[in-house]
């Protein structure tokens, strides 16, 4: 055996030994991790019924809640997983539990952390914990340099349920560091009907056109009848941006009822903005009273190609009467018949008919 | 003993709902997807079903419609409480059209859910 072969043999043995050692270390670490996960799982399983019991109103619930204050750290994850699914008194009770365990204080300190992910996580936690004392800190994060943190702060403000956040959320739509309208809208919806006065105020005295449009949308989703005169004024006001008037038209379709039909009819017939005319047509279809159906049917039959399809769709969704009027056009040749046939086939059956059939 | 079937793919929700309803003296079975939930409802014939909407394999609306169309009258008439994150007006309408007895939106209040479950059952079936 040459010296070279011997050296190669030794090197192979050393390498094999090193690989075996490494594999052994990996196996040990894997087993250790498995044991740790199993231990955490057992802990969660033990704590879960205690958390559920703590949600009861009775003495047992109060005792369980008090006993959880000194429970292991696994409890925090368990509660944080559960919190976003809950609302009402149970959510508030779990939020108080997290506050007493110091979780909320630690998260509040993390709001000024250097890493954006830590700020965002802290904001989400504080939103779930629904601690009204953190509204100002979360509001400040709406202008954070990181977009994800701004969104996390907006969502957290919605979940925290403090109505004082409504104004800052609406103003966050128009900053250079803005929050997307979808995120702000969801947060304002999460805050519920207590924000209705703020939304009405944002329609009459808007911080920005984006805030005015979103406020109109949300008033419609809430079905706020009190906002009806404001929305009628927006639709009719040609000085307003088209997006605002579109939102107002859509909202009127939800809350206006027959009282909104003349204003929507005017928007459908007299404006030059296609998006507004489509929104008005859709809203008229949603209202679906006789006057609205007459207006839509006349527009379908008329020579206005720009909104014929939208009006036909609206008629198809406006109940049996709307579909009957549309069916009368379906036999026509040319674009009127085409629009009627397409709308009828796209909307196989109106909603009210389905409801009646199921009942 | 009143028997309630809970069908939800989120184990935390399913176990919380099962715990709260179980505390009222009901026997509770849990399934984690729509297909298994439908099979369990047909086999176990529960007195009430708490049903999530968005689940793997078969969604809650399909399960609800299948329950209502079942030839066994005990299955087709079972009260169904939909427990779902789908909160739009049109979603609620679709839920009732599919045959739901009641509709609870997530995030939910366990106390409210228990009250609604109790109300959907015959008087005295559960003791709040």
Tab-separated table of C-alpha atoms in Angstrom:
chain	number	residue	atom	x	y	z
A	1	UNK	CA	0.000	0.000	0.000
A	2	UNK	CA	1.475	3.285	-1.019
A	3	UNK	CA	1.539	6.342	1.187
A	4	UNK	CA	-0.931	7.991	-1.146
A	5	UNK	CA	-3.462	5.169	-0.786
A	6	UNK	CA	-3.084	5.236	2.980
A	7	UNK	CA	-3.717	8.961	3.084
A	8	UNK	CA	-6.812	8.565	0.925
A	9	UNK	CA	-8.094	5.793	3.202
A	10	UNK	CA	-7.582	7.912	6.302
A	11	UNK	CA	-9.263	10.885	4.684
A	12	UNK	CA	-12.241	8.724	3.702
A	13	UNK	CA	-12.537	7.374	7.235
A	14	UNK	CA	-12.345	10.870	8.713
A	15	UNK	CA	-14.922	12.141	6.267
A	16	UNK	CA	-17.248	9.197	6.924
A	17	UNK	CA	-16.880	9.783	10.642
A	18	UNK	CA	-17.663	13.458	10.246
A	19	UNK	CA	-20.752	12.675	8.151
A	20	UNK	CA	-21.925	10.120	10.720
A	21	UNK	CA	-21.385	12.625	13.519
A	22	UNK	CA	-23.317	15.244	11.599
A	23	UNK	CA	-26.181	12.836	10.909
A	24	UNK	CA	-26.205	11.892	14.574
A	25	UNK	CA	-26.358	15.546	15.607
A	26	UNK	CA	-29.206	16.199	13.176
A	27	UNK	CA	-31.121	13.176	14.490
A	28	UNK	CA	-30.643	14.306	18.090
A	29	UNK	CA	-31.780	17.837	17.263
A	30	UNK	CA	-34.746	16.481	15.315
A	31	UNK	CA	-35.779	14.293	18.254
A	32	UNK	CA	-35.297	17.188	20.666
A	33	UNK	CA	-37.439	19.452	18.485
A	34	UNK	CA	-40.105	16.758	18.192
A	35	UNK	CA	-40.184	16.409	21.992
A	36	UNK	CA	-40.409	20.178	22.394
A	37	UNK	CA	-43.289	20.439	19.924
A	38	UNK	CA	-45.066	17.520	21.577
A	39	UNK	CA	-44.577	19.181	24.963
A	40	UNK	CA	-45.997	22.470	23.635
A	41	UNK	CA	-48.889	20.620	22.044
A	42	UNK	CA	-49.630	18.884	25.355
A	43	UNK	CA	-49.463	22.223	27.131
A	44	UNK	CA	-51.868	23.800	24.637
A	45	UNK	CA	-54.195	20.821	24.995
A	46	UNK	CA	-54.163	21.256	28.783
A	47	UNK	CA	-54.686	24.997	28.576
A	48	UNK	CA	-57.383	24.990	25.875
A	49	UNK	CA	-60.306	23.863	28.068
A	50	UNK	CA	-59.189	26.307	30.762
A	51	UNK	CA	-59.346	29.176	28.244
A	52	UNK	CA	-62.770	28.062	27.038
A	53	UNK	CA	-63.983	27.717	30.624
A	54	UNK	CA	-62.680	31.207	31.367
A	55	UNK	CA	-65.181	32.535	28.809
A	56	UNK	CA	-68.106	31.441	30.972
A	57	UNK	CA	-70.002	34.008	32.974
A	58	UNK	CA	-70.193	31.963	36.154
A	59	UNK	CA	-67.847	31.646	39.149
A	60	UNK	CA	-65.980	28.775	37.478
A	61	UNK	CA	-65.218	31.091	34.567
A	62	UNK	CA	-63.896	33.818	36.831
A	63	UNK	CA	-61.735	31.307	38.707
A	64	UNK	CA	-60.384	29.870	35.448
A	65	UNK	CA	-59.557	33.364	34.199
A	66	UNK	CA	-57.698	34.212	37.397
A	67	UNK	CA	-55.800	30.901	37.253
A	68	UNK	CA	-54.604	31.629	33.725
A	69	UNK	CA	-52.713	34.770	34.695
A	70	UNK	CA	-49.714	32.710	35.780
A	71	UNK	CA	-50.018	30.019	33.075
A	72	UNK	CA	-47.057	29.109	30.813
A	73	UNK	CA	-46.180	31.220	27.770
A	74	UNK	CA	-47.949	28.783	25.438
A	75	UNK	CA	-51.177	30.352	26.647
A	76	UNK	CA	-50.389	33.620	24.840
A	77	UNK	CA	-50.196	31.938	21.434
A	78	UNK	CA	-53.376	30.038	22.155
A	79	UNK	CA	-55.250	33.203	23.083
A	80	UNK	CA	-53.777	35.174	20.168
A	81	UNK	CA	-54.915	32.475	17.730
A	82	UNK	CA	-58.404	32.569	19.170
A	83	UNK	CA	-58.891	36.329	19.550
A	84	UNK	CA	-59.423	37.273	15.869
A	85	UNK	CA	-62.283	34.763	15.660
A	86	UNK	CA	-64.189	36.223	18.581
A	87	UNK	CA	-66.089	39.369	19.366
A	88	UNK	CA	-68.091	40.731	22.246
A	89	UNK	CA	-67.571	40.085	25.938
A	90	UNK	CA	-65.503	36.929	25.406
A	91	UNK	CA	-63.005	38.790	23.254
A	92	UNK	CA	-62.774	41.587	25.769
A	93	UNK	CA	-62.141	39.069	28.572
A	94	UNK	CA	-59.280	37.457	26.668
A	95	UNK	CA	-57.881	40.896	25.813
A	96	UNK	CA	-57.834	41.766	29.521
A	97	UNK	CA	-56.102	38.476	30.242
A	98	UNK	CA	-53.331	39.309	27.756
A	99	UNK	CA	-52.984	42.766	29.313
A	100	UNK	CA	-52.609	41.296	32.790
A	101	UNK	CA	-49.944	38.887	31.551
A	102	UNK	CA	-47.898	41.776	30.167
A	103	UNK	CA	-48.309	40.741	26.533
A	104	UNK	CA	-49.958	44.036	25.604
A	105	UNK	CA	-47.263	46.137	27.273
A	106	UNK	CA	-44.524	44.222	25.442
A	107	UNK	CA	-46.325	44.670	22.119
A	108	UNK	CA	-46.765	48.396	22.763
A	109	UNK	CA	-43.010	48.678	23.273
A	110	UNK	CA	-42.500	46.901	19.943
A	111	UNK	CA	-44.490	49.563	18.078
A	112	UNK	CA	-41.309	51.600	17.877
A	113	UNK	CA	-39.034	48.654	17.028
A	114	UNK	CA	-36.533	49.134	14.218
A	115	UNK	CA	-37.701	46.090	12.220
A	116	UNK	CA	-40.949	46.710	10.290
A	117	UNK	CA	-42.140	43.134	10.870
A	118	UNK	CA	-41.955	43.663	14.616
A	119	UNK	CA	-43.939	46.911	14.390
A	120	UNK	CA	-46.533	45.227	12.189
A	121	UNK	CA	-46.837	42.195	14.450
A	122	UNK	CA	-47.172	44.416	17.499
A	123	UNK	CA	-49.898	46.451	15.805
A	124	UNK	CA	-51.818	43.290	14.870
A	125	UNK	CA	-51.559	41.994	18.423
A	126	UNK	CA	-52.760	45.257	19.930
A	127	UNK	CA	-55.697	45.309	17.515
A	128	UNK	CA	-56.692	41.809	18.525
A	129	UNK	CA	-56.278	42.650	22.194
A	130	UNK	CA	-58.774	45.518	21.657
A	131	UNK	CA	-57.146	47.759	24.229
A	132	UNK	CA	-58.621	51.273	23.751
A	133	UNK	CA	-55.588	52.786	25.463
A	134	UNK	CA	-53.478	52.027	22.370
A	135	UNK	CA	-55.532	53.963	19.808
A	136	UNK	CA	-53.155	56.951	19.693
A	137	UNK	CA	-50.080	54.767	19.229
A	138	UNK	CA	-51.752	52.782	16.453
A	139	UNK	CA	-52.999	55.986	14.807
A	140	UNK	CA	-49.424	57.266	14.682
A	141	UNK	CA	-48.442	54.106	12.794
A	142	UNK	CA	-50.843	55.028	9.969
A	143	UNK	CA	-48.008	57.290	8.749
A	144	UNK	CA	-45.293	54.634	9.191
A	145	UNK	CA	-42.599	54.511	6.501
A	146	UNK	CA	-43.389	50.837	5.758
A	147	UNK	CA	-46.626	50.245	3.783
A	148	UNK	CA	-47.224	46.869	5.455
A	149	UNK	CA	-47.028	48.473	8.891
A	150	UNK	CA	-49.505	51.184	7.850
A	151	UNK	CA	-51.924	48.489	6.694
A	152	UNK	CA	-51.405	46.473	9.883
A	153	UNK	CA	-52.114	49.587	11.949
A	154	UNK	CA	-55.311	50.328	9.991
A	155	UNK	CA	-56.573	46.761	10.415
A	156	UNK	CA	-55.661	46.869	14.090
A	157	UNK	CA	-57.595	50.104	14.592
A	158	UNK	CA	-60.650	48.480	13.041
A	159	UNK	CA	-60.390	45.464	15.304
A	160	UNK	CA	-59.654	47.511	18.410
A	161	UNK	CA	-63.111	49.049	18.089
A	162	UNK	CA	-62.343	52.611	19.215
A	163	UNK	CA	-64.515	54.957	17.147
A	164	UNK	CA	-61.965	57.784	17.586
A	165	UNK	CA	-59.936	56.024	14.890
A	166	UNK	CA	-62.497	56.825	12.158
A	167	UNK	CA	-61.177	60.318	11.371
A	168	UNK	CA	-57.480	59.336	11.225
A	169	UNK	CA	-58.366	56.323	9.062
A	170	UNK	CA	-60.196	58.517	6.541
A	171	UNK	CA	-57.345	61.038	6.499
A	172	UNK	CA	-54.859	58.210	5.866
A	173	UNK	CA	-56.336	57.780	2.378
A	174	UNK	CA	-54.785	60.959	1.035
A	175	UNK	CA	-51.333	61.225	2.587
A	176	UNK	CA	-48.116	60.761	0.659
A	177	UNK	CA	-47.743	57.628	2.802
A	178	UNK	CA	-51.270	56.487	2.180
A	179	UNK	CA	-53.227	53.410	3.230
A	180	UNK	CA	-55.205	51.640	0.463
A	181	UNK	CA	-58.942	52.357	0.386
A	182	UNK	CA	-59.790	48.656	0.683
A	183	UNK	CA	-57.888	48.361	3.957
A	184	UNK	CA	-59.368	51.561	5.376
A	185	UNK	CA	-62.846	50.488	4.265
A	186	UNK	CA	-62.582	47.129	6.021
A	187	UNK	CA	-61.283	48.792	9.170
A	188	UNK	CA	-64.178	51.275	9.173
A	189	UNK	CA	-66.644	48.442	8.620
A	190	UNK	CA	-65.085	46.593	11.548
A	191	UNK	CA	-65.775	49.637	13.700
A	192	UNK	CA	-69.479	49.178	12.966
A	193	UNK	CA	-72.359	51.639	13.067
A	194	UNK	CA	-70.805	53.972	15.693
A	195	UNK	CA	-68.751	55.492	12.844
A	196	UNK	CA	-71.830	56.608	10.889
A	197	UNK	CA	-71.618	60.251	12.127
A	198	UNK	CA	-67.950	60.362	11.032
A	199	UNK	CA	-68.860	58.959	7.632
A	200	UNK	CA	-71.632	61.522	7.165
A	201	UNK	CA	-69.188	64.245	8.179
A	202	UNK	CA	-66.685	62.946	5.613
A	203	UNK	CA	-69.356	63.288	2.920
A	204	UNK	CA	-70.251	66.882	3.793
A	205	UNK	CA	-66.783	68.114	4.763
A	206	UNK	CA	-64.373	65.678	3.137
A	207	UNK	CA	-60.674	65.537	4.016
A	208	UNK	CA	-60.118	64.319	0.428
A	209	UNK	CA	-62.138	63.087	-2.559
A	210	UNK	CA	-60.970	59.535	-1.790
A	211	UNK	CA	-62.349	59.827	1.744
A	212	UNK	CA	-65.608	61.254	0.426
A	213	UNK	CA	-66.030	58.413	-2.077
A	214	UNK	CA	-65.229	55.765	0.533
A	215	UNK	CA	-67.561	57.355	3.075
A	216	UNK	CA	-70.393	57.328	0.525
A	217	UNK	CA	-69.694	53.671	-0.279
A	218	UNK	CA	-69.742	52.707	3.391
A	219	UNK	CA	-72.919	54.665	4.145
A	220	UNK	CA	-74.538	52.610	1.392
A	221	UNK	CA	-73.224	49.341	2.804
A	222	UNK	CA	-74.544	50.307	6.235
A	223	UNK	CA	-77.931	51.170	4.728
A	224	UNK	CA	-77.843	54.567	6.440
A	225	UNK	CA	-81.159	56.187	5.545
A	226	UNK	CA	-80.154	59.351	7.400
A	227	UNK	CA	-77.478	59.931	4.741
A	228	UNK	CA	-80.000	59.940	1.901
A	229	UNK	CA	-80.090	63.771	1.367
A	230	UNK	CA	-76.290	63.898	1.408
A	231	UNK	CA	-75.994	61.153	-1.175
A	232	UNK	CA	-78.660	62.706	-3.395
A	233	UNK	CA	-76.722	65.984	-3.257
A	234	UNK	CA	-73.473	64.264	-4.267
A	235	UNK	CA	-74.964	62.499	-7.269
A	236	UNK	CA	-76.519	65.711	-8.556
A	237	UNK	CA	-73.444	67.896	-7.984
A	238	UNK	CA	-71.504	68.042	-11.262
A	239	UNK	CA	-68.579	69.799	-9.539
A	240	UNK	CA	-67.769	66.635	-7.568
A	241	UNK	CA	-65.204	64.156	-8.904
A	242	UNK	CA	-66.786	61.332	-10.930
A	243	UNK	CA	-65.520	58.676	-8.477
A	244	UNK	CA	-67.385	60.402	-5.637
A	245	UNK	CA	-70.603	60.646	-7.637
A	246	UNK	CA	-70.282	56.973	-8.670
A	247	UNK	CA	-69.925	55.921	-5.034
A	248	UNK	CA	-72.933	58.033	-4.095
A	249	UNK	CA	-74.999	56.490	-6.905
A	250	UNK	CA	-74.060	52.975	-5.781
A	251	UNK	CA	-74.925	53.849	-2.194
A	252	UNK	CA	-78.292	55.249	-3.278
A	253	UNK	CA	-79.046	51.924	-4.913
A	254	UNK	CA	-78.652	50.343	-1.490
A	255	UNK	CA	-80.398	52.889	0.733
A	256	UNK	CA	-82.351	55.224	-1.508
A	257	UNK	CA	-85.402	53.221	-2.442
A	258	UNK	CA	-87.885	54.846	-4.829
A	259	UNK	CA	-86.994	58.296	-3.429
A	260	UNK	CA	-83.634	58.058	-5.212
A	261	UNK	CA	-85.029	57.029	-8.593
A	262	UNK	CA	-85.415	60.572	-10.080
A	263	UNK	CA	-81.842	61.584	-9.146
A	264	UNK	CA	-80.436	58.340	-10.499
A	265	UNK	CA	-82.548	58.673	-13.627
A	266	UNK	CA	-81.094	62.143	-14.156
A	267	UNK	CA	-77.563	60.794	-13.692
A	268	UNK	CA	-78.308	58.035	-16.186
A	269	UNK	CA	-79.737	60.378	-18.815
A	270	UNK	CA	-77.938	63.675	-18.420
A	271	UNK	CA	-74.299	63.082	-17.520
A	272	UNK	CA	-71.436	62.481	-19.908
A	273	UNK	CA	-69.459	60.255	-17.523
A	274	UNK	CA	-69.870	56.598	-18.572
A	275	UNK	CA	-68.834	55.214	-15.161
A	276	UNK	CA	-71.471	57.325	-13.405
A	277	UNK	CA	-74.149	56.291	-15.881
A	278	UNK	CA	-73.281	52.617	-15.300
A	279	UNK	CA	-73.368	53.097	-11.534
A	280	UNK	CA	-76.748	54.837	-11.842
A	281	UNK	CA	-78.098	52.011	-14.023
A	282	UNK	CA	-76.947	49.383	-11.532
A	283	UNK	CA	-78.469	51.330	-8.657
A	284	UNK	CA	-81.784	51.675	-10.492
A	285	UNK	CA	-81.784	47.914	-11.064
A	286	UNK	CA	-81.202	47.361	-7.383
A	287	UNK	CA	-84.094	49.690	-6.445
A	288	UNK	CA	-86.300	48.030	-9.070
A	289	UNK	CA	-89.462	50.115	-8.610
A	290	UNK	CA	-91.758	50.736	-11.602
A	291	UNK	CA	-90.193	54.104	-12.406
A	292	UNK	CA	-86.665	52.650	-12.292
A	293	UNK	CA	-87.656	49.801	-14.581
A	294	UNK	CA	-89.273	52.248	-17.019
A	295	UNK	CA	-86.073	54.319	-17.127
A	296	UNK	CA	-83.875	51.275	-17.681
A	297	UNK	CA	-86.159	49.795	-20.340
A	298	UNK	CA	-86.266	53.112	-22.200
A	299	UNK	CA	-82.472	53.327	-22.175
A	300	UNK	CA	-82.114	49.764	-23.453
A	301	UNK	CA	-84.524	50.482	-26.301
A	302	UNK	CA	-83.000	53.880	-27.103
A	303	UNK	CA	-80.026	54.547	-29.286
A	304	UNK	CA	-77.484	54.984	-26.493
A	305	UNK	CA	-74.853	52.301	-26.995
A	306	UNK	CA	-72.678	53.488	-24.103
A	307	UNK	CA	-74.911	52.240	-21.296
A	308	UNK	CA	-77.273	49.825	-23.024
A	309	UNK	CA	-75.483	46.716	-21.734
A	310	UNK	CA	-75.347	48.097	-18.200
A	311	UNK	CA	-79.057	48.916	-18.247
A	312	UNK	CA	-79.890	45.474	-19.665
A	313	UNK	CA	-77.858	43.829	-16.863
A	314	UNK	CA	-79.636	45.971	-14.300
A	315	UNK	CA	-83.042	45.025	-15.695
A	316	UNK	CA	-82.111	41.337	-15.676
A	317	UNK	CA	-81.368	41.615	-11.973
A	318	UNK	CA	-84.477	43.660	-11.150
A	319	UNK	CA	-86.928	40.827	-10.528
A	320	UNK	CA	-89.628	39.283	-12.712
A	321	UNK	CA	-90.913	42.633	-13.986
A	322	UNK	CA	-87.456	43.737	-15.127
A	323	UNK	CA	-86.818	40.424	-16.875
A	324	UNK	CA	-90.201	40.531	-18.569
A	325	UNK	CA	-89.436	43.989	-19.958
A	326	UNK	CA	-86.052	42.767	-21.122
A	327	UNK	CA	-87.510	39.625	-22.704
A	328	UNK	CA	-89.731	41.849	-24.847
A	329	UNK	CA	-86.536	43.209	-26.436
A	330	UNK	CA	-84.807	39.856	-26.787
A	331	UNK	CA	-86.586	39.117	-30.085
A	332	UNK	CA	-85.325	42.298	-31.693
A	333	UNK	CA	-82.529	42.115	-34.205
A	334	UNK	CA	-79.491	44.358	-33.858
A	335	UNK	CA	-77.768	45.625	-30.735
A	336	UNK	CA	-80.894	46.010	-28.613
A	337	UNK	CA	-81.782	42.336	-28.992
A	338	UNK	CA	-78.167	41.305	-28.490
A	339	UNK	CA	-77.885	43.225	-25.227
A	340	UNK	CA	-81.202	41.818	-23.946
A	341	UNK	CA	-80.326	38.220	-24.805
A	342	UNK	CA	-76.834	38.511	-23.290
A	343	UNK	CA	-78.178	39.993	-20.049
A	344	UNK	CA	-80.892	37.350	-19.725
A	345	UNK	CA	-78.423	34.511	-20.270
A	346	UNK	CA	-75.838	36.029	-17.902
A	347	UNK	CA	-78.394	36.285	-15.121
A	348	UNK	CA	-80.359	33.046	-15.238
A	349	UNK	CA	-82.780	33.952	-12.496
A	350	UNK	CA	-83.415	36.986	-10.320
A	351	UNK	CA	-82.646	36.729	-6.628
A	352	UNK	CA	-86.149	37.327	-5.363
A	353	UNK	CA	-87.472	34.486	-7.493
A	354	UNK	CA	-84.884	32.137	-6.032
A	355	UNK	CA	-85.853	33.158	-2.532
A	356	UNK	CA	-89.526	32.538	-3.236
A	357	UNK	CA	-88.798	29.169	-4.818
A	358	UNK	CA	-86.725	28.035	-1.821
A	359	UNK	CA	-89.374	29.192	0.632
B	1	UNK	CA	-79.616	13.548	25.042
B	2	UNK	CA	-79.539	16.332	22.448
B	3	UNK	CA	-76.914	15.690	19.798
B	4	UNK	CA	-75.171	18.540	17.956
B	5	UNK	CA	-72.834	18.107	14.993
B	6	UNK	CA	-70.157	20.794	14.512
B	7	UNK	CA	-68.546	20.962	11.056
B	8	UNK	CA	-65.631	23.396	10.765
B	9	UNK	CA	-62.164	23.033	9.271
B	10	UNK	CA	-60.645	25.362	11.889
B	11	UNK	CA	-59.906	23.103	14.862
B	12	UNK	CA	-59.773	26.040	17.299
B	13	UNK	CA	-63.294	27.157	16.328
B	14	UNK	CA	-64.654	23.618	16.209
B	15	UNK	CA	-63.318	22.766	19.657
B	16	UNK	CA	-64.527	26.063	21.174
B	17	UNK	CA	-68.037	25.606	19.779
B	18	UNK	CA	-68.084	21.947	20.847
B	19	UNK	CA	-66.924	22.910	24.344
B	20	UNK	CA	-69.533	25.644	24.773
B	21	UNK	CA	-72.418	23.518	23.489
B	22	UNK	CA	-71.170	20.509	25.437
B	23	UNK	CA	-71.375	22.563	28.641
B	24	UNK	CA	-75.119	22.799	28.090
B	25	UNK	CA	-75.460	19.032	28.367
B	26	UNK	CA	-75.453	18.148	24.666
B	27	UNK	CA	-73.499	15.360	23.035
B	28	UNK	CA	-71.273	16.967	20.413
B	29	UNK	CA	-69.628	15.410	17.352
B	30	UNK	CA	-67.043	17.282	15.298
B	31	UNK	CA	-66.098	16.938	11.612
B	32	UNK	CA	-63.507	18.997	9.765
B	33	UNK	CA	-64.725	19.061	6.154
B	34	UNK	CA	-68.027	19.279	4.323
B	35	UNK	CA	-68.063	15.797	2.882
B	36	UNK	CA	-67.363	14.156	6.244
B	37	UNK	CA	-69.916	16.488	7.841
B	38	UNK	CA	-72.634	15.454	5.412
B	39	UNK	CA	-71.837	11.762	5.914
B	40	UNK	CA	-71.905	12.215	9.691
B	41	UNK	CA	-75.220	14.084	9.542
B	42	UNK	CA	-76.772	11.251	7.531
B	43	UNK	CA	-75.344	8.567	9.782
B	44	UNK	CA	-75.714	10.184	13.217
B	45	UNK	CA	-78.935	12.143	12.539
B	46	UNK	CA	-78.054	14.971	14.964
B	47	UNK	CA	-80.649	17.335	16.397
B	48	UNK	CA	-78.764	20.372	15.036
B	49	UNK	CA	-75.770	21.120	12.806
B	50	UNK	CA	-73.378	24.056	13.269
B	51	UNK	CA	-71.836	24.467	9.836
B	52	UNK	CA	-68.929	26.501	8.495
B	53	UNK	CA	-69.249	27.769	4.907
B	54	UNK	CA	-65.721	27.728	3.469
B	55	UNK	CA	-64.356	24.212	3.910
B	56	UNK	CA	-62.351	21.768	1.832
B	57	UNK	CA	-63.959	19.093	-0.358
B	58	UNK	CA	-67.535	20.368	-0.009
B	59	UNK	CA	-68.557	23.828	1.165
B	60	UNK	CA	-71.172	24.527	3.803
B	61	UNK	CA	-73.815	25.711	1.331
B	62	UNK	CA	-73.521	22.487	-0.634
B	63	UNK	CA	-73.793	20.499	2.588
B	64	UNK	CA	-76.835	22.516	3.638
B	65	UNK	CA	-78.563	22.038	0.280
B	66	UNK	CA	-77.758	18.302	0.334
B	67	UNK	CA	-79.210	17.998	3.834
B	68	UNK	CA	-82.422	19.725	2.752
B	69	UNK	CA	-82.699	17.422	-0.276
B	70	UNK	CA	-82.120	14.236	1.736
B	71	UNK	CA	-84.912	11.640	1.480
B	72	UNK	CA	-84.728	10.973	5.233
B	73	UNK	CA	-87.080	13.543	6.829
B	74	UNK	CA	-85.082	13.568	10.057
B	75	UNK	CA	-82.003	14.639	8.073
B	76	UNK	CA	-83.765	17.071	5.740
B	77	UNK	CA	-85.436	18.905	8.616
B	78	UNK	CA	-82.420	19.239	10.903
B	79	UNK	CA	-81.821	22.863	12.002
B	80	UNK	CA	-78.625	24.229	10.497
B	81	UNK	CA	-76.775	27.216	11.981
B	82	UNK	CA	-74.259	28.598	9.485
B	83	UNK	CA	-71.147	29.971	11.212
B	84	UNK	CA	-69.080	31.798	8.630
B	85	UNK	CA	-66.760	34.691	7.900
B	86	UNK	CA	-68.844	35.564	4.822
B	87	UNK	CA	-70.636	38.650	6.017
B	88	UNK	CA	-72.043	40.346	2.922
B	89	UNK	CA	-75.778	40.877	2.647
B	90	UNK	CA	-75.835	38.648	-0.442
B	91	UNK	CA	-73.974	35.912	1.464
B	92	UNK	CA	-76.583	35.882	4.206
B	93	UNK	CA	-79.275	35.660	1.566
B	94	UNK	CA	-77.516	32.752	-0.151
B	95	UNK	CA	-77.164	31.006	3.194
B	96	UNK	CA	-80.873	31.174	3.919
B	97	UNK	CA	-81.769	30.247	0.329
B	98	UNK	CA	-79.610	27.127	0.735
B	99	UNK	CA	-81.734	26.196	3.739
B	100	UNK	CA	-79.942	27.562	6.804
B	101	UNK	CA	-82.068	28.004	9.911
B	102	UNK	CA	-79.853	30.748	11.298
B	103	UNK	CA	-76.712	32.606	10.294
B	104	UNK	CA	-73.843	33.725	12.537
B	105	UNK	CA	-70.947	35.788	11.204
B	106	UNK	CA	-67.312	35.337	12.304
B	107	UNK	CA	-65.773	36.946	14.313
B	108	UNK	CA	-68.524	35.670	16.539
B	109	UNK	CA	-69.623	35.830	20.114
B	110	UNK	CA	-69.702	32.294	21.576
B	111	UNK	CA	-72.461	33.437	23.933
B	112	UNK	CA	-74.586	34.615	21.021
B	113	UNK	CA	-73.951	31.399	19.097
B	114	UNK	CA	-75.012	29.294	22.073
B	115	UNK	CA	-78.162	31.402	22.425
B	116	UNK	CA	-79.012	30.928	18.766
B	117	UNK	CA	-78.323	27.190	18.910
B	118	UNK	CA	-80.588	26.932	21.949
B	119	UNK	CA	-83.317	28.906	20.169
B	120	UNK	CA	-83.104	26.707	17.073
B	121	UNK	CA	-83.719	23.567	19.147
B	122	UNK	CA	-87.018	22.595	20.775
B	123	UNK	CA	-87.624	24.263	24.168
B	124	UNK	CA	-85.751	22.536	26.970
B	125	UNK	CA	-83.372	20.641	24.655
B	126	UNK	CA	-80.416	22.543	26.117
B	127	UNK	CA	-80.053	24.236	29.480
B	128	UNK	CA	-78.215	27.575	29.194
